[in-house]
Short mmCIF file of C-alpha atoms in Angstrom, two decimals:
data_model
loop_
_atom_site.label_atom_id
_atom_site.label_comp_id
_atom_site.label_asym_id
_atom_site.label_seq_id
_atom_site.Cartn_x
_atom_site.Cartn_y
_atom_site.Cartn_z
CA UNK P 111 -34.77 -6.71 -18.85
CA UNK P 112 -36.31 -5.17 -15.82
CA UNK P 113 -39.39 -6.95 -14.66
CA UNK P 114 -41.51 -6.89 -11.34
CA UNK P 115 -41.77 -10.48 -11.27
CA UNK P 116 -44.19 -12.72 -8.73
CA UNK P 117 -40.81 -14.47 -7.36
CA UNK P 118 -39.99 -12.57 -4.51
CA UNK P 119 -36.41 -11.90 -3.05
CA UNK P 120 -37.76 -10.41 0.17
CA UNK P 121 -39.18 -12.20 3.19
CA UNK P 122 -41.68 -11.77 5.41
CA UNK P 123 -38.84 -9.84 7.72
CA UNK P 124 -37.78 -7.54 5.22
CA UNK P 125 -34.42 -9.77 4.61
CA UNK P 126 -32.54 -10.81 1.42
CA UNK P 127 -33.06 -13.97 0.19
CA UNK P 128 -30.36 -15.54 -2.11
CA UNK P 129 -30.73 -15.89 -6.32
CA UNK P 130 -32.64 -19.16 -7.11
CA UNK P 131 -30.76 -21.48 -8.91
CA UNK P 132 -31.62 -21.77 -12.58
CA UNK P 133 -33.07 -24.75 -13.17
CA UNK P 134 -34.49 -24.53 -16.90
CA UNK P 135 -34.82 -20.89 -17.15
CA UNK P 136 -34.44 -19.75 -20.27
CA UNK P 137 -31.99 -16.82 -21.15
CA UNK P 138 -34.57 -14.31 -20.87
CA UNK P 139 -35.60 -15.42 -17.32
CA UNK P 140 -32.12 -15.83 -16.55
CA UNK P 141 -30.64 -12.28 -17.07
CA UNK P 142 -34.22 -10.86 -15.53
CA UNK P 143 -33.27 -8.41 -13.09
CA UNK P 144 -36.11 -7.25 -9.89
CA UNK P 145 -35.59 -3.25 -9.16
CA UNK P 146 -35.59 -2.30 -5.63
CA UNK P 147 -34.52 1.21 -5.86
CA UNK P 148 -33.88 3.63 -8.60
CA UNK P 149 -30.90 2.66 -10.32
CA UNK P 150 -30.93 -0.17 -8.23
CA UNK P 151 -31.43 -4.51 -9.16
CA UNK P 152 -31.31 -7.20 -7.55
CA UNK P 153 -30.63 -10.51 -9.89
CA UNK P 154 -33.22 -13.49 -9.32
CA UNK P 155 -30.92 -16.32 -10.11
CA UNK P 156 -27.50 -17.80 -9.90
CA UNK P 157 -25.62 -19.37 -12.80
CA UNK P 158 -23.02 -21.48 -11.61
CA UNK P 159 -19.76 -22.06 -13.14
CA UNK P 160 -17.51 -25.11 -12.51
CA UNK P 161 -15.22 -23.40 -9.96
CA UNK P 162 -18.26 -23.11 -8.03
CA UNK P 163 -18.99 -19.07 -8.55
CA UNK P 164 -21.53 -17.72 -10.90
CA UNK P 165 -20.96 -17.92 -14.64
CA UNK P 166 -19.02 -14.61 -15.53
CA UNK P 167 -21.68 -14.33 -18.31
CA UNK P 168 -24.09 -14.01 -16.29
CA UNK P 169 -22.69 -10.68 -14.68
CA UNK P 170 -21.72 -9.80 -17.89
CA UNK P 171 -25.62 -9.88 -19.04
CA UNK P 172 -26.98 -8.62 -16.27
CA UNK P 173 -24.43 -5.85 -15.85
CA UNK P 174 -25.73 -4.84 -19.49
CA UNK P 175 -29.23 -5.27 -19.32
CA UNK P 176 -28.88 -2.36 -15.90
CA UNK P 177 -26.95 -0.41 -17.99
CA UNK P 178 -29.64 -0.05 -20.68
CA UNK P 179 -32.84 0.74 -18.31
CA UNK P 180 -33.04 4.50 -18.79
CA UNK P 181 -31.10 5.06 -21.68
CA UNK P 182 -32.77 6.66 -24.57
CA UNK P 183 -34.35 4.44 -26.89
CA UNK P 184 -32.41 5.41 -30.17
CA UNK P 185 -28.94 4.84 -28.67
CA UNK P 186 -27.61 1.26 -28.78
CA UNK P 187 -24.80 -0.03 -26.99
CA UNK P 188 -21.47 -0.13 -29.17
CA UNK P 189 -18.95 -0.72 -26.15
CA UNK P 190 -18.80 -3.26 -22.50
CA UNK P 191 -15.66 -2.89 -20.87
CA UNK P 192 -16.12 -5.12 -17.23
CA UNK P 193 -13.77 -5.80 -14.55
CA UNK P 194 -14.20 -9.31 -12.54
CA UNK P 195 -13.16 -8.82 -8.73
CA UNK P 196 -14.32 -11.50 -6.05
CA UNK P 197 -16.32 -14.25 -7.33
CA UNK P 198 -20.03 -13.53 -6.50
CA UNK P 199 -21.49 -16.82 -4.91
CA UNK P 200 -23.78 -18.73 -5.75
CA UNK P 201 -25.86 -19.05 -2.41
CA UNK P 202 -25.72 -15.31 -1.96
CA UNK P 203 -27.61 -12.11 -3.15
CA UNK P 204 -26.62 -10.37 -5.72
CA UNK P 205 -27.40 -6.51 -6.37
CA UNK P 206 -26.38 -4.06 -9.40
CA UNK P 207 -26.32 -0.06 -8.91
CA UNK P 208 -25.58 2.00 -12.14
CA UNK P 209 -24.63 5.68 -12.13
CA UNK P 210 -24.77 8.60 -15.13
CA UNK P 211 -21.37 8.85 -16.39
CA UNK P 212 -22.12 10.80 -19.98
CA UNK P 213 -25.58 12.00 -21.15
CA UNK P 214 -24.25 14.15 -24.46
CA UNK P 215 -25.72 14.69 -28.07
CA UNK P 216 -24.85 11.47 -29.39
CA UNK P 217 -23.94 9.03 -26.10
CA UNK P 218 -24.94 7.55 -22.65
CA UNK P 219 -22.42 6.24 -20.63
CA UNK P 220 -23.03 4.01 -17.45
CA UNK P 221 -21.08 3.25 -14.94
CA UNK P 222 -22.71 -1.13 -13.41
CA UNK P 223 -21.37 -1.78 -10.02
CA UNK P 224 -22.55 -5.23 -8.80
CA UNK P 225 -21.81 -6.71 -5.13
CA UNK P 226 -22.85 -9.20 -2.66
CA UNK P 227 -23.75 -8.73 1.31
CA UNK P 228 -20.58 -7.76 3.49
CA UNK P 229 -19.77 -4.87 0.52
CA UNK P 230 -17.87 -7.84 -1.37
CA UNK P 231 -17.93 -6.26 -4.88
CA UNK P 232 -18.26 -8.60 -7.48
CA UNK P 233 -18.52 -6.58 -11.01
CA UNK P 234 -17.58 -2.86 -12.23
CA UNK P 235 -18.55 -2.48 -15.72
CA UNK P 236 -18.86 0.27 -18.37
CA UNK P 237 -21.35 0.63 -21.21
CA UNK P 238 -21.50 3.42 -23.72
CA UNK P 239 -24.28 3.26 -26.10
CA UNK P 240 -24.56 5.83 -29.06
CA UNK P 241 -26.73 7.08 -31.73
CA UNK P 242 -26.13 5.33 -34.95
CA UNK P 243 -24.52 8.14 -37.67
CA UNK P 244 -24.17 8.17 -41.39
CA UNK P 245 -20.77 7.26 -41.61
CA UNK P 246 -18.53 4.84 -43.96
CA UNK P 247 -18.58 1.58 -42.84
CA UNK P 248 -15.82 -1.84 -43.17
CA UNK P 249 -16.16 -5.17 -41.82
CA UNK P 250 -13.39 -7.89 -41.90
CA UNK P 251 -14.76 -10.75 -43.79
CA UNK P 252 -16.08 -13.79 -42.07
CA UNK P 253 -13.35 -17.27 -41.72
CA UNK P 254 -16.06 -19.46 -41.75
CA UNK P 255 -15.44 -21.93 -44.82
CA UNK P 256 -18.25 -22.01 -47.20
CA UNK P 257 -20.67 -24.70 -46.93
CA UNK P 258 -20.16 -24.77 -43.05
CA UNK P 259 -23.59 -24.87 -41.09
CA UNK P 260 -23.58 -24.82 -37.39
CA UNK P 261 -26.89 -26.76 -37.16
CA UNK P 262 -25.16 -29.86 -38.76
CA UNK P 263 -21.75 -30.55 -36.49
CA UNK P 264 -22.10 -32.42 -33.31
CA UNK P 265 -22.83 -30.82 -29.81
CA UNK P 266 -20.41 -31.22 -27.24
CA UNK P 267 -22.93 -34.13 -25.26
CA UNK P 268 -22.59 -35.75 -28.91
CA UNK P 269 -18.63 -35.61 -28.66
CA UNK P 270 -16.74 -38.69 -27.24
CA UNK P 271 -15.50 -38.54 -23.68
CA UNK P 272 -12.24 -39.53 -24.68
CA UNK P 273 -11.94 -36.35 -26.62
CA UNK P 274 -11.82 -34.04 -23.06
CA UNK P 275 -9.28 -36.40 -21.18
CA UNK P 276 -6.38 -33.20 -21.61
CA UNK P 277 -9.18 -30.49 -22.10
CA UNK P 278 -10.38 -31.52 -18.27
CA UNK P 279 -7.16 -30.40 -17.28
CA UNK P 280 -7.73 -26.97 -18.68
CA UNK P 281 -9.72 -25.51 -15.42
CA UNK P 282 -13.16 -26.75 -15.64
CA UNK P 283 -13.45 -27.16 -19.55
CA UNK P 284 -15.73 -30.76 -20.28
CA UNK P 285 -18.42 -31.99 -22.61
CA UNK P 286 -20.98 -30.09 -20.53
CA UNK P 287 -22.77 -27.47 -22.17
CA UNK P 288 -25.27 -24.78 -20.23
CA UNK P 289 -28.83 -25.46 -20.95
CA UNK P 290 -28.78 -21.83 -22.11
CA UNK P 291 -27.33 -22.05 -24.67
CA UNK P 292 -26.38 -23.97 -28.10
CA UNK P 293 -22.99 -24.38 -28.78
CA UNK P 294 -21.33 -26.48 -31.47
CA UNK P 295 -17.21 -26.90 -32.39
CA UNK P 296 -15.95 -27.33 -35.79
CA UNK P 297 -13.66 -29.88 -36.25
CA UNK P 298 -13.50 -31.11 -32.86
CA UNK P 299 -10.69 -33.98 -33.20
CA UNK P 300 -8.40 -31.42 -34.33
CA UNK P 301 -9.34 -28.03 -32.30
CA UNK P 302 -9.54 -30.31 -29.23
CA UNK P 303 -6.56 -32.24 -29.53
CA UNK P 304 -3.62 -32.05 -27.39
CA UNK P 305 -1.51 -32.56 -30.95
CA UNK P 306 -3.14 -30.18 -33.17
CA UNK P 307 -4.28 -27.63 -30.97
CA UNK P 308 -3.19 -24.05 -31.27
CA UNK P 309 -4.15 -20.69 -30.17
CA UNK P 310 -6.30 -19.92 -32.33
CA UNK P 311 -9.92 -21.59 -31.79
CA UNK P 312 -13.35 -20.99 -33.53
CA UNK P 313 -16.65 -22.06 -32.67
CA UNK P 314 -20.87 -21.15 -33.23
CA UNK P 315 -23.41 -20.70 -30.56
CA UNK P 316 -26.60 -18.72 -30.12
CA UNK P 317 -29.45 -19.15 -27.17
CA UNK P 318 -30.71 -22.15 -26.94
CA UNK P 319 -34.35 -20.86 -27.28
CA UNK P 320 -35.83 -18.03 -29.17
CA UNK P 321 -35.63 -14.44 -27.58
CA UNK P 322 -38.17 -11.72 -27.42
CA UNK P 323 -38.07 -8.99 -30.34
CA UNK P 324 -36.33 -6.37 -28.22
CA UNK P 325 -33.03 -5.34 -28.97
CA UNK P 326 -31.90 -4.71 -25.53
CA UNK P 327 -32.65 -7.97 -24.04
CA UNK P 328 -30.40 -9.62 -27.17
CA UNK P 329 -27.80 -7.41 -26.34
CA UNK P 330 -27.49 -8.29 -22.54
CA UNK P 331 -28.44 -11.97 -23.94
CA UNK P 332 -25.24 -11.21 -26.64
CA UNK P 333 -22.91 -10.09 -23.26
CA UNK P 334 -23.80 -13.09 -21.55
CA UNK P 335 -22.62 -15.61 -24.58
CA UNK P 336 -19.91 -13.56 -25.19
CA UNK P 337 -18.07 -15.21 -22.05
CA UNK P 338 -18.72 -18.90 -23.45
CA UNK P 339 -15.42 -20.64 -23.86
CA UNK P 340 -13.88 -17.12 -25.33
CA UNK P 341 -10.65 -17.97 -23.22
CA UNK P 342 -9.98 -21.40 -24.43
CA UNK P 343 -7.69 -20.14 -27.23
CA UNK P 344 -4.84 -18.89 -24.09
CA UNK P 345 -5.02 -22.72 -22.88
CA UNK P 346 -5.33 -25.08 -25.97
CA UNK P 347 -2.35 -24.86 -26.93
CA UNK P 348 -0.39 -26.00 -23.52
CA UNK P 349 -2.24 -29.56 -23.27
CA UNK P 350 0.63 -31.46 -24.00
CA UNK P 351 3.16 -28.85 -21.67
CA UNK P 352 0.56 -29.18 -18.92
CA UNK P 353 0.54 -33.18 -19.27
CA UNK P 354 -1.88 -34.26 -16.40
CA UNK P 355 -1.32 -31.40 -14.27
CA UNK P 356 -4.48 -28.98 -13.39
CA UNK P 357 -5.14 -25.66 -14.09
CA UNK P 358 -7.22 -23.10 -12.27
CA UNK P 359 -8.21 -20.54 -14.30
CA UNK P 360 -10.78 -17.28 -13.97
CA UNK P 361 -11.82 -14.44 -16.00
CA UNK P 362 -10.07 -11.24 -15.01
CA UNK P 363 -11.65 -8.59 -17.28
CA UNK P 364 -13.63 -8.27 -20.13
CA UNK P 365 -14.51 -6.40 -23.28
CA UNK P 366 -17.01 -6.11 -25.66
CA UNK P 367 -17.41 -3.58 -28.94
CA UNK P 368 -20.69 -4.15 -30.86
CA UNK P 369 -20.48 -2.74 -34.31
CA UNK P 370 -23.91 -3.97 -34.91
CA UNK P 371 -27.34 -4.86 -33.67
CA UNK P 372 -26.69 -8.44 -32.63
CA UNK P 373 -29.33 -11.41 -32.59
CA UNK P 374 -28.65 -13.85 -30.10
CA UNK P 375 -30.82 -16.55 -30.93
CA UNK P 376 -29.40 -16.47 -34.32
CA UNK P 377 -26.52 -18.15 -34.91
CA UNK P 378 -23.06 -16.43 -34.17
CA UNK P 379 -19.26 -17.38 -35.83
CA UNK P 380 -16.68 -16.98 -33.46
CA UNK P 381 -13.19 -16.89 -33.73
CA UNK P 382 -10.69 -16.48 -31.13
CA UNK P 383 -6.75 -16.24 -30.92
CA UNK P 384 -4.42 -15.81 -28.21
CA UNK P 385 -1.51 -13.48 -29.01
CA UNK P 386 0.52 -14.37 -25.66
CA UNK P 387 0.44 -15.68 -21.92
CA UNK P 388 2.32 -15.36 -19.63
CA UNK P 389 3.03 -14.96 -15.74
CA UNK P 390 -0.49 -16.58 -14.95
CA UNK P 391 -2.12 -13.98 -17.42
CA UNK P 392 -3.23 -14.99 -20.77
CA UNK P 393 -5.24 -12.84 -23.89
CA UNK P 394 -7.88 -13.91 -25.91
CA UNK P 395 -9.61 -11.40 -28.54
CA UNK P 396 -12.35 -12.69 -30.84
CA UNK P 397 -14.06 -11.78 -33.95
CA UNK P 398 -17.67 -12.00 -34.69
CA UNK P 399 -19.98 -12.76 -37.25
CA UNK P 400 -23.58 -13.99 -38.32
CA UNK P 401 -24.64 -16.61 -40.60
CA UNK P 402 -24.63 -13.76 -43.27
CA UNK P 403 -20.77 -13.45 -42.85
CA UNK P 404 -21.33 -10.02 -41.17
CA UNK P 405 -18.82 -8.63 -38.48
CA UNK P 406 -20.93 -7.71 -35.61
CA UNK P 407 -18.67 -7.69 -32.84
CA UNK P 408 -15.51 -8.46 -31.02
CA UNK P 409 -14.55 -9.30 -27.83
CA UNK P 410 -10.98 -9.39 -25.60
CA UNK P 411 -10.91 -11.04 -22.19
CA UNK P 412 -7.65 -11.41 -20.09
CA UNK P 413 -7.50 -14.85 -17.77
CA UNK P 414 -6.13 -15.84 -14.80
CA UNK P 415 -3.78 -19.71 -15.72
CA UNK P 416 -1.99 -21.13 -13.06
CA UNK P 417 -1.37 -24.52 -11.86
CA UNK P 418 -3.34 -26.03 -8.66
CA UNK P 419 -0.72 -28.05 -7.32
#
């Protein structure tokens, strides 16, 4: 995910210039990362969330794709555990550092750091990647009712605006959807309503456009979905509680196991439930699968809920 790129981040004075904002990028081009040292990036754009910091995904895939410079090609990553600190801005550059935690037999472990001018750290992520064995092997079956294609239910743009007049409440959660990626909700009136809502929420998405054949950009392509509306099963169920008050809500930390390769231009089942909140935390852990009902991953991420006023 490397690249030396013609976009430079360095002027004519030898200073820092901020991530560009991304526009139409596409995935790819999004999680692209410039190296200025060794064991050193700096990221080339900034994807926004709606609290006005960059999309947690974003760290999340860039974080990954750092991690996996250097490590030997037959060892793929099987675990992402990431801690969010300050929000990284927008406006401001953004650097990642990785450092040699484990180089045994059968694993690499790296240690991301990622941080913004004035030392304001940002990111500190783990990936281990391993050496796939001969070993027995289970999955838990897919939830997806048969018959169910992704491709045929409605985008969120096709949804009715009604349908998000509680799920605006739930800290920046609307009809939008990033141009990155494809995203599509299964029985929206129901999953989306304040009177049938629960905590437990399931969805597809994939990128939006097709990837290259390299298994390391779909895996920091795979980190970066895997932060797409993952936390909406800790708030779905407290529309009607909340009533017309706001929420603010962030990611706090996040985890990813890959039991398999993962394509992320393919499509991916996801299903998320929220065991408990509470005290302005809540927990969300997901399951999931491809099209072909296979589990290739799962996912926990704790959130910050609390009310704005």
């Amino acid at each position: 995910m490397s690249a030396h790129g013609s976009e430079a981040m360095v002027d004519e004075l030898g200073r820092t210039e901020p991530a560009m904002p991304t526009g139409d990028a596409t995935l790819s081009q999004l999680l692209t990362l410039d190296p200025v040292a060794p064991g050193r990036w700096r990221s080339r754009r900034a994807d926004p969330n709606a609290n006005g910091r960059i999309f947690g995904g974003q760290l999340l895939g860039q974080a990954m794709a750092a991690a996996l410079d250097g490590v030997p090609e037959n060892r793929t990553p099987t675990m992402m555990q990431a801690l969010f600190l300050h929000g990284a801005l927008p406006g401001e550059p953004l650097e990642f550092e990785t450092s040699v935690l484990q180089e045994g037999k059968r694993f690499s472990s790296r240690r991301v750091s990622a941080w913004q001018p004035g030392g304001r750290a940002v990111l500190d992520a783990q990936v281990t990647c391993a050496i796939p064995l001969d070993a027995p092997r289970h999955g838990e079956p897919t939830p997806v009712p048969a018959g169910e294609r992704p491709e045929s239910l409605p985008s969120l743009c096709d949804l009715p605006d009604a349908m998000f007049d509680t799920v605006r409440h739930l800290g920046g959660y609307d009809r939008d959807c990033k141009p990155s990626i494809e995203f599509r909700i299964p029985d929206p009136a129901r999953q989306l309503s304040p009177h049938t809502s629960g905590p437990r929420f399931r969805y597809w998405m994939r990128a939006a456009r097709p990837l290259p054949c390299d298994a390391r950009i779909h895996a920091a392509a795979f980190a970066y979905l895997s932060d797409w509306w993952l936390n909406f099963s800790a708030l779905a169920l407290h529309q009607r509680a909340i009533g017309t008050r706001r929420l603010y809500i962030c990611s706090l930390n996040h985890g990813l196991w890959l039991h398999r390769p993962v394509q992320a231009d393919a499509w991916l089942h996801v299903e998320t439930i929220s065991p408990a909140a509470n005290a302005g935390c809540g927990l969300s852990i997901a399951k999931i699968h491809d099209a072909a009902g296979d589990l290739v991953a799962s996912a926990s991420q704790q959130t910050l809920m609390t009310f704005t006023g």
